[in-house]
């Protein structure tokens, strides 16, 4: 609905513009001639306007890229698990005649394994490899498009010791055709010969659980069953057996009917086994869509600050254009052009700029999106387990949407500004006399003022009642600003306006603290609105009281630099509107950069604390191949190991109130040994347990209790939108048995850096999952004096056959924090675009100011103002605006972040403390200053070179 | 032309050509002019014949292509731009047709600019500026900005600015061109008073009445001085 409301004026604008272009030659000619009149400046306008489109397009492209990278899929639409390896033929037989809507099935057997190169020193290993058995000929027929299965050129099904490896594994182990490869699983080593390499595509690129790559080894049928039957496989997880189902239709369209087909499949296999069918492709598509949306929202949310800065620039440019052409516009009105025709002529001109900027912005957006993807790829690569290969996707959808949104923003801004510009007094315009500052108390203004106040208050009341953050946050400032005209009738305007601004500022700072429940689950847009309110109120406060700085300027009465400073201060004070626009642009972007910098610093410094809170008194986290796990006995026997806590792991599906469709998530079961030296920190827990330790102990021994993190069942980034609390209930599903259980949240952890997921007691986990949960993770405490890093390195190197991947908990936390910090930096880098808009805006304003003040510069030079002082005055003016904007943004961000960290519940649970990132702020300040100076050096030098006689001759 | 004292300005063979692409316009074609100290000189002539160009070139606002201009014995066109600018601040005052006040400064701030540029201390500059505004009859308008003043008031502020640093010579280019006769009168009277007090004045005008108020008049036509003498004689 809001979209349609927004779209209506846009459609009206487009219709009027097209009509005028076609049917009103005078307006068209006027607009076209003005566009081509000063081409350099037209270019500046386009460059200034294109950034909004570029940012929006880039945000969409980043989201689409993530989605495309996740959805590198093949023909398999559903996954029908078999209760055991032995029951796979029964399931396959049940599905042998096609279920309506499907066009093929493919039985697969899978187990985890460790793969290692045979030659070379050191040997290369992949502890998270997968061993798979599949009939290659059937696989090629599966889904009807051999090219989409990954097996098009793979030959026949491997036999004997032959194996076909996926490209991911070949790359990790440097394998090529004819090489040997060792595979460890079920307590056995199997030496295989590489017969070929298949791409990460379709069935060949099958990935499991949390993995985003496919280190697959395809072996001869029967191999896994033979290995699993050996006595050495006693502690190993059981092999997975399942049937993949392909739906009618292509790779993507096939998933459309997954929900209905799932029911048919479950009904078909029910006589054989009560298994739960997973709609793999639909889940993957949903996940990709969600992750894509989440990433788009994060980047668009952060980019919104830059987009708003771009809008302010556009307004400023058009107001300055109108100022410059004031006499001409007055003449046009005098000779009979109506006000609406003037607005429409500006509208056509603006539309030309908007279209040019839209196209250029879309192209630039591709470049910016690509840059973000390159940086994001590096950040993703820091984490070995969740490494994802980003495939930059330029989708027509992203380009068209980015272009359209950019156009809509530009057109609305241009027309709104043109309507304001059109309200000129003909005589004053012709004589180029400034508009007098008259405060009129018209009935209409008074009525609108009252209506605004009532609207603001209603918005606030409805926001608080409905726990809707927007109304609660924006209502009071709307009411406060609306009351200015009404109260100005009885109280001096300066006092009313100042109080309204201070009130709006104060509200935006304390809103999160005063109404914690309303702002409990806010997302990035809330912070955007908060930033806009803060900056608007602060800038309006400065503008209202700008004339007070005259006292300051009058003191700057010396010669030389002081005189330049006085001149440099006088203009920003006198031109409040354009100064406010510039201040707003700088302040808004710097506000966000500072905000991010504060949090980046705080999180970055929390490494030791997070490690301590996560570790439960242990030092090293050992992940091993669940099909050939490193047992506690094996680990205890290693040098440097003092004690161990074995953890069982599974990847069942879950649902909760905010995630009603089953979603796979890790589950980790712990026993008493895990709590031997402490316990991971809890953010909160059910009151009945009394303490954190009691909560962990209760979960260990009581069925149906669990501990989760607030990241539970969430995809993507940004602040949590749905939080889980102690006492909440969620469901867990075991696909191979079809069993379901309901678990109650006993406590919520402060963080889950090692991704344990849902934590439950071992006794309950074994009773629920049976053989489907296996030893896969162990916490290791090192002996006093032993270095955790050394012990971890020895375990990884020495227990290669068990697929051991040992890392100290502190190093895991450190890596994740680095990754987080990297994303913060990426966001800050993204915001630099907004800063560029501000700096470009300052440059544009100064270029125009030089032209506008040409005559004054001529006079100053005539009466003896040296050229260097003219340049210095312009530099000073720009620096004053930039410093004001930067300092304003920084101070506001520091106040808000302090308030959020110290007094608000939003982050208070994390107990992050508050520290000012002085170094980052200094870099931002200096960089902004230097860039601003560079941007206006050209106009300032140009001003200093103005020949007095030339300026006066032209002017007079 | 009779000389009534030592020359404050001595211009010889001044040539000025404007070039716009291939187009060349010779605005001054070898002008010779001497102005004695304390003289009130009016420069007259039809529009586009080089009056303002002559003022710009003689005052050092514009460069010349040939010739020399000595002001108080110093060749101002031999000076570097920065030195010439400094020289203007110390020795010259300017009044323009469109007043050309700095819109963001008050009247007194506009007037004190030349003083501050010549290194006069801030307090003294302010005091002298107030005095000068009093003298031009604007003592009650010192804190007003140009937009808040009438055309005549603005021009009187410009006169005050031109005189405040006690320049050796004041250049006025159509000083009443933007004023009606009523408003122009006090400005012209002010100029007359200045001359009476010994101020050297050069006024460019196309108005014969204003030109006649000077003690000497030169007529410029096609970039040359075609007549030079007392107003009644030309």
mmCIF file with all atom_site columns, C-alpha atoms in Angstrom, chain B residues 66-136:
data_model
loop_
_atom_site.group_PDB
_atom_site.id
_atom_site.type_symbol
_atom_site.label_atom_id
_atom_site.label_alt_id
_atom_site.label_comp_id
_atom_site.label_asym_id
_atom_site.label_entity_id
_atom_site.label_seq_id
_atom_site.pdbx_PDB_ins_code
_atom_site.Cartn_x
_atom_site.Cartn_y
_atom_site.Cartn_z
_atom_site.occupancy
_atom_site.B_iso_or_equiv
_atom_site.pdbx_formal_charge
_atom_site.auth_seq_id
_atom_site.auth_comp_id
_atom_site.auth_asym_id
_atom_site.auth_atom_id
_atom_site.pdbx_PDB_model_num
ATOM 1  C CA . UNK B 1 66  ? 51.602 48.783 -23.846 1.00 0.00 ? 66  UNK B CA 1
ATOM 2  C CA . UNK B 1 67  ? 52.609 51.944 -22.079 1.00 0.00 ? 67  UNK B CA 1
ATOM 3  C CA . UNK B 1 68  ? 53.248 52.927 -18.475 1.00 0.00 ? 68  UNK B CA 1
ATOM 4  C CA . UNK B 1 69  ? 51.101 54.102 -15.592 1.00 0.00 ? 69  UNK B CA 1
ATOM 5  C CA . UNK B 1 70  ? 52.911 55.863 -12.768 1.00 0.00 ? 70  UNK B CA 1
ATOM 6  C CA . UNK B 1 71  ? 50.957 56.463 -9.588  1.00 0.00 ? 71  UNK B CA 1
ATOM 7  C CA . UNK B 1 72  ? 52.839 58.707 -7.193  1.00 0.00 ? 72  UNK B CA 1
ATOM 8  C CA . UNK B 1 73  ? 55.903 57.925 -9.238  1.00 0.00 ? 73  UNK B CA 1
ATOM 9  C CA . UNK B 1 74  ? 55.563 54.131 -9.088  1.00 0.00 ? 74  UNK B CA 1
ATOM 10 C CA . UNK B 1 75  ? 54.912 52.063 -12.202 1.00 0.00 ? 75  UNK B CA 1
ATOM 11 C CA . UNK B 1 76  ? 51.964 49.999 -11.040 1.00 0.00 ? 76  UNK B CA 1
ATOM 12 C CA . UNK B 1 77  ? 52.016 47.676 -14.057 1.00 0.00 ? 77  UNK B CA 1
ATOM 13 C CA . UNK B 1 78  ? 55.616 46.763 -13.350 1.00 0.00 ? 78  UNK B CA 1
ATOM 14 C CA . UNK B 1 79  ? 54.549 45.439 -9.973  1.00 0.00 ? 79  UNK B CA 1
ATOM 15 C CA . UNK B 1 80  ? 53.677 41.801 -9.312  1.00 0.00 ? 80  UNK B CA 1
ATOM 16 C CA . UNK B 1 81  ? 49.973 41.181 -8.829  1.00 0.00 ? 81  UNK B CA 1
ATOM 17 C CA . UNK B 1 82  ? 50.326 40.807 -5.062  1.00 0.00 ? 82  UNK B CA 1
ATOM 18 C CA . UNK B 1 83  ? 52.299 44.055 -4.743  1.00 0.00 ? 83  UNK B CA 1
ATOM 19 C CA . UNK B 1 84  ? 49.846 45.887 -6.967  1.00 0.00 ? 84  UNK B CA 1
ATOM 20 C CA . UNK B 1 85  ? 46.946 44.593 -4.834  1.00 0.00 ? 85  UNK B CA 1
ATOM 21 C CA . UNK B 1 86  ? 48.716 45.824 -1.707  1.00 0.00 ? 86  UNK B CA 1
ATOM 22 C CA . UNK B 1 87  ? 49.360 49.136 -3.415  1.00 0.00 ? 87  UNK B CA 1
ATOM 23 C CA . UNK B 1 88  ? 45.681 49.522 -4.262  1.00 0.00 ? 88  UNK B CA 1
ATOM 24 C CA . UNK B 1 89  ? 44.742 48.846 -0.660  1.00 0.00 ? 89  UNK B CA 1
ATOM 25 C CA . UNK B 1 90  ? 47.138 51.513 0.569   1.00 0.00 ? 90  UNK B CA 1
ATOM 26 C CA . UNK B 1 91  ? 46.646 54.222 -2.039  1.00 0.00 ? 91  UNK B CA 1
ATOM 27 C CA . UNK B 1 92  ? 43.311 53.831 -3.814  1.00 0.00 ? 92  UNK B CA 1
ATOM 28 C CA . UNK B 1 93  ? 39.613 53.773 -3.124  1.00 0.00 ? 93  UNK B CA 1
ATOM 29 C CA . UNK B 1 94  ? 36.871 52.502 -5.433  1.00 0.00 ? 94  UNK B CA 1
ATOM 30 C CA . UNK B 1 95  ? 33.208 53.310 -5.920  1.00 0.00 ? 95  UNK B CA 1
ATOM 31 C CA . UNK B 1 96  ? 31.199 51.216 -8.391  1.00 0.00 ? 96  UNK B CA 1
ATOM 32 C CA . UNK B 1 97  ? 27.890 51.672 -10.103 1.00 0.00 ? 97  UNK B CA 1
ATOM 33 C CA . UNK B 1 98  ? 26.309 48.631 -8.429  1.00 0.00 ? 98  UNK B CA 1
ATOM 34 C CA . UNK B 1 99  ? 27.701 49.467 -4.975  1.00 0.00 ? 99  UNK B CA 1
ATOM 35 C CA . UNK B 1 100 ? 29.322 46.057 -4.715  1.00 0.00 ? 100 UNK B CA 1
ATOM 36 C CA . UNK B 1 101 ? 29.195 45.708 -0.983  1.00 0.00 ? 101 UNK B CA 1
ATOM 37 C CA . UNK B 1 102 ? 29.851 42.346 0.602   1.00 0.00 ? 102 UNK B CA 1
ATOM 38 C CA . UNK B 1 103 ? 26.303 41.136 1.342   1.00 0.00 ? 103 UNK B CA 1
ATOM 39 C CA . UNK B 1 104 ? 27.219 39.004 4.340   1.00 0.00 ? 104 UNK B CA 1
ATOM 40 C CA . UNK B 1 105 ? 28.947 41.890 6.146   1.00 0.00 ? 105 UNK B CA 1
ATOM 41 C CA . UNK B 1 106 ? 27.278 44.777 7.936   1.00 0.00 ? 106 UNK B CA 1
ATOM 42 C CA . UNK B 1 107 ? 27.828 48.377 6.827   1.00 0.00 ? 107 UNK B CA 1
ATOM 43 C CA . UNK B 1 108 ? 30.608 48.962 9.318   1.00 0.00 ? 108 UNK B CA 1
ATOM 44 C CA . UNK B 1 109 ? 32.246 45.644 8.483   1.00 0.00 ? 109 UNK B CA 1
ATOM 45 C CA . UNK B 1 110 ? 32.254 46.596 4.810   1.00 0.00 ? 110 UNK B CA 1
ATOM 46 C CA . UNK B 1 111 ? 33.785 49.967 5.552   1.00 0.00 ? 111 UNK B CA 1
ATOM 47 C CA . UNK B 1 112 ? 36.556 48.650 7.767   1.00 0.00 ? 112 UNK B CA 1
ATOM 48 C CA . UNK B 1 113 ? 37.762 46.118 5.206   1.00 0.00 ? 113 UNK B CA 1
ATOM 49 C CA . UNK B 1 114 ? 40.401 48.397 3.572   1.00 0.00 ? 114 UNK B CA 1
ATOM 50 C CA . UNK B 1 115 ? 41.723 49.387 6.984   1.00 0.00 ? 115 UNK B CA 1
ATOM 51 C CA . UNK B 1 116 ? 42.108 45.805 8.095   1.00 0.00 ? 116 UNK B CA 1
ATOM 52 C CA . UNK B 1 117 ? 43.829 45.002 4.825   1.00 0.00 ? 117 UNK B CA 1
ATOM 53 C CA . UNK B 1 118 ? 46.395 47.708 5.454   1.00 0.00 ? 118 UNK B CA 1
ATOM 54 C CA . UNK B 1 119 ? 47.151 46.391 8.906   1.00 0.00 ? 119 UNK B CA 1
ATOM 55 C CA . UNK B 1 120 ? 45.228 48.879 11.029  1.00 0.00 ? 120 UNK B CA 1
ATOM 56 C CA . UNK B 1 121 ? 44.367 47.356 14.408  1.00 0.00 ? 121 UNK B CA 1
ATOM 57 C CA . UNK B 1 122 ? 40.827 46.007 14.714  1.00 0.00 ? 122 UNK B CA 1
ATOM 58 C CA . UNK B 1 123 ? 39.639 48.449 17.370  1.00 0.00 ? 123 UNK B CA 1
ATOM 59 C CA . UNK B 1 124 ? 41.008 51.458 15.562  1.00 0.00 ? 124 UNK B CA 1
ATOM 60 C CA . UNK B 1 125 ? 39.584 50.220 12.250  1.00 0.00 ? 125 UNK B CA 1
ATOM 61 C CA . UNK B 1 126 ? 36.144 49.882 13.764  1.00 0.00 ? 126 UNK B CA 1
ATOM 62 C CA . UNK B 1 127 ? 36.347 53.333 15.337  1.00 0.00 ? 127 UNK B CA 1
ATOM 63 C CA . UNK B 1 128 ? 37.454 55.009 12.139  1.00 0.00 ? 128 UNK B CA 1
ATOM 64 C CA . UNK B 1 129 ? 34.776 53.170 10.164  1.00 0.00 ? 129 UNK B CA 1
ATOM 65 C CA . UNK B 1 130 ? 32.080 54.380 12.517  1.00 0.00 ? 130 UNK B CA 1
ATOM 66 C CA . UNK B 1 131 ? 33.461 57.896 12.082  1.00 0.00 ? 131 UNK B CA 1
ATOM 67 C CA . UNK B 1 132 ? 33.399 57.583 8.309   1.00 0.00 ? 132 UNK B CA 1
ATOM 68 C CA . UNK B 1 133 ? 29.824 56.269 8.323   1.00 0.00 ? 133 UNK B CA 1
ATOM 69 C CA . UNK B 1 134 ? 28.879 59.215 10.510  1.00 0.00 ? 134 UNK B CA 1
ATOM 70 C CA . UNK B 1 135 ? 30.476 61.485 7.981   1.00 0.00 ? 135 UNK B CA 1
ATOM 71 C CA . UNK B 1 136 ? 28.389 60.041 5.129   1.00 0.00 ? 136 UNK B CA 1
#
